[in-house]
Coordinates of C-alpha atoms and ligand atoms in Angstrom, one line a residue:
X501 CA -78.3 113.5 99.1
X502 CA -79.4 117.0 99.0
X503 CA -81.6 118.1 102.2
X504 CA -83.8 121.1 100.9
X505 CA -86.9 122.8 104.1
X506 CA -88.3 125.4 101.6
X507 CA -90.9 124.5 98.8
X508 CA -90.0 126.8 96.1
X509 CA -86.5 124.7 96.1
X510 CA -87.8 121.4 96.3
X511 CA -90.4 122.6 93.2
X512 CA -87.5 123.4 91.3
X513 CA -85.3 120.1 92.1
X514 CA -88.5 118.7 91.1
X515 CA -89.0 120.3 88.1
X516 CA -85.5 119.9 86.9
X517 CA -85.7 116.3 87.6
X518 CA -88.7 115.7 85.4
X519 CA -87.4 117.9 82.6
X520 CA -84.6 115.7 82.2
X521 CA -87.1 112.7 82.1
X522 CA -86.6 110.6 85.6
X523 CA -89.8 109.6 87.4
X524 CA -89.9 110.7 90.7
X525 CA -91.3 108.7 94.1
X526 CA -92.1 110.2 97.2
X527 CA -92.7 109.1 100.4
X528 CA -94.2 111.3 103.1
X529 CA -93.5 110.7 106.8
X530 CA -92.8 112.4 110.1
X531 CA -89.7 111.0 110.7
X532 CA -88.2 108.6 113.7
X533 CA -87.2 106.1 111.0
X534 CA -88.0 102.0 111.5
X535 CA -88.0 99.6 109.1
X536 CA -91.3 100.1 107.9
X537 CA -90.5 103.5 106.4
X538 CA -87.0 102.5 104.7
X539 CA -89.3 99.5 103.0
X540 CA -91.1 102.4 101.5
X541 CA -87.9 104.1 100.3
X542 CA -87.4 101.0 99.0
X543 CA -90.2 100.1 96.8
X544 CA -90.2 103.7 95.7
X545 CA -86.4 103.5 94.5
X546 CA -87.8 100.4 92.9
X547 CA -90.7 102.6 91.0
X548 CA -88.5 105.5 90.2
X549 CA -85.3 107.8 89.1
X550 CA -85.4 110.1 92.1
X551 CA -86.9 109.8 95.8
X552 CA -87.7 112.2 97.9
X553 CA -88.7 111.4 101.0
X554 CA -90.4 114.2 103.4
X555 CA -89.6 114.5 107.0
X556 CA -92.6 116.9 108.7
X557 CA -94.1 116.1 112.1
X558 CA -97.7 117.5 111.0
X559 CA -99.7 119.8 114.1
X560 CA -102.5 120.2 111.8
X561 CA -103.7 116.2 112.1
X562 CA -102.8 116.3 116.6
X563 CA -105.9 116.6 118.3
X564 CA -105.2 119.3 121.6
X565 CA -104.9 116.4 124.2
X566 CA -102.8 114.7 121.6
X567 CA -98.8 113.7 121.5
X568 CA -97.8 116.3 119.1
X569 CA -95.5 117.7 121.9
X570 CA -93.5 114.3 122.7
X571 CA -94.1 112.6 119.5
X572 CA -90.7 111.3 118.7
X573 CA -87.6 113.1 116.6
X574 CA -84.5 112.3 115.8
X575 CA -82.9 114.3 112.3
X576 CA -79.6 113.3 112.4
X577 CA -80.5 109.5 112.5
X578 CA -83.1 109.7 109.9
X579 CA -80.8 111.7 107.3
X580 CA -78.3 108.9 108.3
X581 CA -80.9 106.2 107.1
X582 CA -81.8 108.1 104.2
X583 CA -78.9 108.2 103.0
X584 CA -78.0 104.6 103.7
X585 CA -81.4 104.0 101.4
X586 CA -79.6 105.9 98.5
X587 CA -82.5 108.6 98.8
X588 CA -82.1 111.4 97.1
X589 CA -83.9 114.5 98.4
X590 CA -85.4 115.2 101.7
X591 CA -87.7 118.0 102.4
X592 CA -87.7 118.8 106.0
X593 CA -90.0 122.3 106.3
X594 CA -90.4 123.9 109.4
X595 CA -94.2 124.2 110.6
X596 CA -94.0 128.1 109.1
X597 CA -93.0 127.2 106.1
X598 CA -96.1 124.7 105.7
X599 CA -98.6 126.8 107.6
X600 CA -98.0 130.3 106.9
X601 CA -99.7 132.9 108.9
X602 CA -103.2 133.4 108.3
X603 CA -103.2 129.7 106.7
X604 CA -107.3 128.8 106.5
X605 CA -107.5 126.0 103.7
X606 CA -108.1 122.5 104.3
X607 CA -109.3 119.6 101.9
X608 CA -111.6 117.1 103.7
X609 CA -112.5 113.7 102.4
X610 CA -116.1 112.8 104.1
X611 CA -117.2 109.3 104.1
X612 CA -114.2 107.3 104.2
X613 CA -112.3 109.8 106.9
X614 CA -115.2 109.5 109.3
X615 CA -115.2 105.6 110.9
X616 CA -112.6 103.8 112.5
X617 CA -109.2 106.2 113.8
X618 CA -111.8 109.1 112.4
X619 CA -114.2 108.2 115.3
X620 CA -111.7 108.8 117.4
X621 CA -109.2 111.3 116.4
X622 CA -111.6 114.1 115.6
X623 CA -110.1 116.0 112.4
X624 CA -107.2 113.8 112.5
X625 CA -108.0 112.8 108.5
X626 CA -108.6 117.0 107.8
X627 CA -104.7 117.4 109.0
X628 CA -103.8 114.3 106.7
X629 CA -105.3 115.1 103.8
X630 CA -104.6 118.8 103.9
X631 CA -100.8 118.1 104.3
X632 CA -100.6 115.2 102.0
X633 CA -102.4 117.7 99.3
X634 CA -99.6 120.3 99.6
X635 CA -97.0 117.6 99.7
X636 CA -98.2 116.5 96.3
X637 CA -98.7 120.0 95.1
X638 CA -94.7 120.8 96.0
X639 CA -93.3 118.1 95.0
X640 CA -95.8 117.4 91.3
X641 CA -96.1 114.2 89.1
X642 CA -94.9 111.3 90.9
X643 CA -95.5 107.9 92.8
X644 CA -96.1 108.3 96.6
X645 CA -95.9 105.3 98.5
X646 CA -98.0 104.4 101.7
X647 CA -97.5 102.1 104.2
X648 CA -100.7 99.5 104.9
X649 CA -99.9 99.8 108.4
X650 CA -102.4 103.3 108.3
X651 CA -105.2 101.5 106.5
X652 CA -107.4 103.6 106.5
X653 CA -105.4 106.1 105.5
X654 CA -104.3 104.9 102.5
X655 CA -107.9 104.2 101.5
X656 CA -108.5 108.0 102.2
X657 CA -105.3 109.3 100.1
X658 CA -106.4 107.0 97.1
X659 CA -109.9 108.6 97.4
X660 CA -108.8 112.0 97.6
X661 CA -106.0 111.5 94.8
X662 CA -108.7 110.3 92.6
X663 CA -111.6 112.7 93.2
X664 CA -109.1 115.5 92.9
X665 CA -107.4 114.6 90.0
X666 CA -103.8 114.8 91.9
X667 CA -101.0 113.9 89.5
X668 CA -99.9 111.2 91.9
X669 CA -99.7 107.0 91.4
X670 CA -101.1 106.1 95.2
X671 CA -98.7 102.8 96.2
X672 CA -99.5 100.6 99.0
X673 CA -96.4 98.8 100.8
X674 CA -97.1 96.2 103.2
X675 CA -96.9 96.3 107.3
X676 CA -93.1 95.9 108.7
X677 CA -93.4 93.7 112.0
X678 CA -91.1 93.0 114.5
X679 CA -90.1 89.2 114.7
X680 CA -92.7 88.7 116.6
X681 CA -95.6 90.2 115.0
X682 CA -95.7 93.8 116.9
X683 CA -96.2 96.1 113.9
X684 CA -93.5 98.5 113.7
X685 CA -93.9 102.3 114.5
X686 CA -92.3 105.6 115.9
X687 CA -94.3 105.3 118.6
X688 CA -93.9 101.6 119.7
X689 CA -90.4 103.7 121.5
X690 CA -92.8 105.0 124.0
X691 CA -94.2 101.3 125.2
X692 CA -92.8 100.4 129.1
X693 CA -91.2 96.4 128.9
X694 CA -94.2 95.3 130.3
X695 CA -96.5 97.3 127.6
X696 CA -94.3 96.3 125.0
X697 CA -95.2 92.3 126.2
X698 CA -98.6 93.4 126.6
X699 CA -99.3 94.9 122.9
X700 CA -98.1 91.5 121.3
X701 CA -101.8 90.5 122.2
X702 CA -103.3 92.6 118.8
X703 CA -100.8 91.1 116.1
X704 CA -101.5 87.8 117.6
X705 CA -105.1 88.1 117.5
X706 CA -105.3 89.2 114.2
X707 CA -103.1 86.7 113.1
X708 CA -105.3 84.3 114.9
X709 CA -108.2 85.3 112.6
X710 CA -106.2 85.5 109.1
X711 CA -105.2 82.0 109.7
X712 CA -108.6 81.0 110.9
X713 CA -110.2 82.2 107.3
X714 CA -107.5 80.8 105.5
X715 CA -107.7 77.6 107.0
X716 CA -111.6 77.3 107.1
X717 CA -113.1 79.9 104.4
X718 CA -114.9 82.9 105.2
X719 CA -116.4 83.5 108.3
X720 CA -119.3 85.7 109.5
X721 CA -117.4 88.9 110.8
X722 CA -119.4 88.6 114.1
X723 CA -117.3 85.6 114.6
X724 CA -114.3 86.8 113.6
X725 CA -114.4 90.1 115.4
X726 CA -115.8 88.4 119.3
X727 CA -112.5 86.1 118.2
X728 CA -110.2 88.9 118.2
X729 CA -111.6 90.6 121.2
X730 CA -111.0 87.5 123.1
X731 CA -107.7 87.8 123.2
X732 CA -107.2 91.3 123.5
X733 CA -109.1 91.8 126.4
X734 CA -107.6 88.9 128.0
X735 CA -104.2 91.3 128.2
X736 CA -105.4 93.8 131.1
X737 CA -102.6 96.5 129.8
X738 CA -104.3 97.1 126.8
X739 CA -108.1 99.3 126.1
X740 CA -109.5 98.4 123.1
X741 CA -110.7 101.7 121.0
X742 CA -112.0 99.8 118.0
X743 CA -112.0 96.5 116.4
X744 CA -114.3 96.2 113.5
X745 CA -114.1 94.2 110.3
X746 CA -114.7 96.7 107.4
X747 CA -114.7 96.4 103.4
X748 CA -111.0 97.0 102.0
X749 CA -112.3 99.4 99.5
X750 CA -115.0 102.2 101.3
X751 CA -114.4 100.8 104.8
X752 CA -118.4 100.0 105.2
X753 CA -119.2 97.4 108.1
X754 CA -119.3 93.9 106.0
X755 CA -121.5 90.7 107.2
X756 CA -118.3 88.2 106.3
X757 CA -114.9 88.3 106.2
X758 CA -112.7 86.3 103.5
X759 CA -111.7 86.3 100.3
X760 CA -109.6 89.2 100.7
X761 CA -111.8 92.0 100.2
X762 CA -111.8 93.1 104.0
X763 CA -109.6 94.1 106.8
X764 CA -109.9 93.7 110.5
X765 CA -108.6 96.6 112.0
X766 CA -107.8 97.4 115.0
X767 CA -106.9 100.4 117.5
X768 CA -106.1 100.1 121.2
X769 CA -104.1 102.4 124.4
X770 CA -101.4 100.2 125.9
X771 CA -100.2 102.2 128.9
X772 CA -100.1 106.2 127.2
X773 CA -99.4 104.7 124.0
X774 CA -102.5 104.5 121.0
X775 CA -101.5 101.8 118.3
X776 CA -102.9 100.8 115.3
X777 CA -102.6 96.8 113.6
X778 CA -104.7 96.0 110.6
X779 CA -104.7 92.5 108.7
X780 CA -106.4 91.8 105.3
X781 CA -109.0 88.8 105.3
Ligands
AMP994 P1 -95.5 108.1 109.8 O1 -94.1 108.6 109.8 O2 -95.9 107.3 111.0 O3 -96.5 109.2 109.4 O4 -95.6 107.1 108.6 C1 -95.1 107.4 107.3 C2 -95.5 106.3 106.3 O5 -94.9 105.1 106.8 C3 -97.0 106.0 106.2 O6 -97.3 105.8 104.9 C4 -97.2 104.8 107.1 O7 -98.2 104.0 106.7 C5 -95.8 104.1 106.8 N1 -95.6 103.1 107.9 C6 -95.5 103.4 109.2 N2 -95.3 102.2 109.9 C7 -95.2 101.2 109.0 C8 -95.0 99.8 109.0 N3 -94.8 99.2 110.2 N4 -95.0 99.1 107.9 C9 -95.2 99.7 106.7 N5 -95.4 101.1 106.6 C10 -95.4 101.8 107.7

């Protein structure tokens, strides 16, 4: 496994790599490996002849009152894991590299960054799509896998990808959970015993609803939504930031859920900790 932190190399491994014919998949992330990342390394060893997997804890998508500072890191253990996935490159560049002095450029996808975590995360989607654009530009033709976890961004990486014509196959992977339905995240480390018990209460309420609409058809999303927020704010740990049933595609409010063209999704603060659930309807 070659580890590479400057683009010109990784461009050339790259380029070599697609000269002698292999497809390459890529899987951007910053790091603190759980299960739901190596899934991704997974399907995109499935998709391809060479992954590269990029480790890059991005400032430009923090908000100042953010957790850039403390958001989690660990190197050693995710090179471990990457190399227990058989991947084969990883790009680790230091915020210099990717941000070089005087950097002013950003790529901004309106509609679809604005709702939901956009609402609340101010510029958030600017820092995504911006680093997620120079990742593809580095790395060239491949497939880049996403996790469904970030819903919303996925939708806005597919957008982007296709209004900029970005040489890249957009793959969705499906949410890793814990056995018992917490979906899986760097930042589930920060969450006290007590917050931990207390977070349970979004996977369960989503579930609640998915089984709801399989069980008895579509539902007007009114219903399904005052279902949800039932049992969240039942749990007094946790403060709801959003819950809103959307389309799957643009993310527009929809009048019914079902049929499995829309998502409830979800974001709340359990103790210092913001998490994000999502479940297809
Ligand atoms: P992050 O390191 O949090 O930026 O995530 C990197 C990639 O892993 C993104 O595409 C996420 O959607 C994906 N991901 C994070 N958590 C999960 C999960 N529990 N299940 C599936 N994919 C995930």
């Amino acid at each position: 496994m070659l580890r590479l932190d400057q683009i010109a190399s990784v461009r050339e491994v790259c380029d070599e790599r697609r000269r002698a014919g292999q497809r390459i998949g890529f899987v951007p992330t910053m790091g603190y490996f759980h299960e739901g990342h190596l899934s991704l390394m997974r399907r995109a060893r499935e998709l391809s002849d060479f992954v590269l997997v990029s480790i890059f804890v991005n400032p430009l998508q923090f908000g100042p009152s953010e957790d850039l500072a403390r958001y989690p890191r660990d190197l050693e253990a995710d090179l471990a894991k990457c190399q227990a996935e058989r991947v084969d490159l990883v790009f680790t560049p230091s915020v210099e590299e990717m941000y070089g002095p005087g950097f002013q450029s950003v790529v901004e996808v309106r509609e679809l960054s604005q709702g939901l975590c956009g609402a609340h995360r101010p510029g958030h989607f600017r820092g995504v799509t911006t680093v997620v654009t120079k990742l593809l530009n580095i790395v060239g033709p491949c497939s880049a896998v996403f996790g469904e976890k970030d819903f919303q961004q996925l939708q806005v990486v597919r957008q982007m990808v296709a209004d900029l014509s970005l040489p890249a196959q957009v793959v969705a992977s499906p949410i890793v959970r814990e056995p018992d339905g917490l979906a899986m995240s760097s930042r589930n480390v920060f969450l006290q015993p007590a917050d931990r018990a207390a977070a349970l209460c979004l996977s369960r309420a989503l579930r609640a609803v998915a089984e709801r609409v399989a069980r008895e058809g579509p539902l007007p999303a009114d219903e399904a939504v005052a279902m949800a927020r039932r049992m969240i704010e039942a749990e007094p740990r946790v403060q709801l930031e959003y819950l809103e049933a959307r389309d799957a595609r643009m993310l527009r409010p929809v009048e019914r859920v079902g049929g499995g063209a829309s998502v409830l999704a979800v974001a709340a603060r359990v103790g210092s900790t913001r998490l994000i659930d999502n479940t297809r309807l």
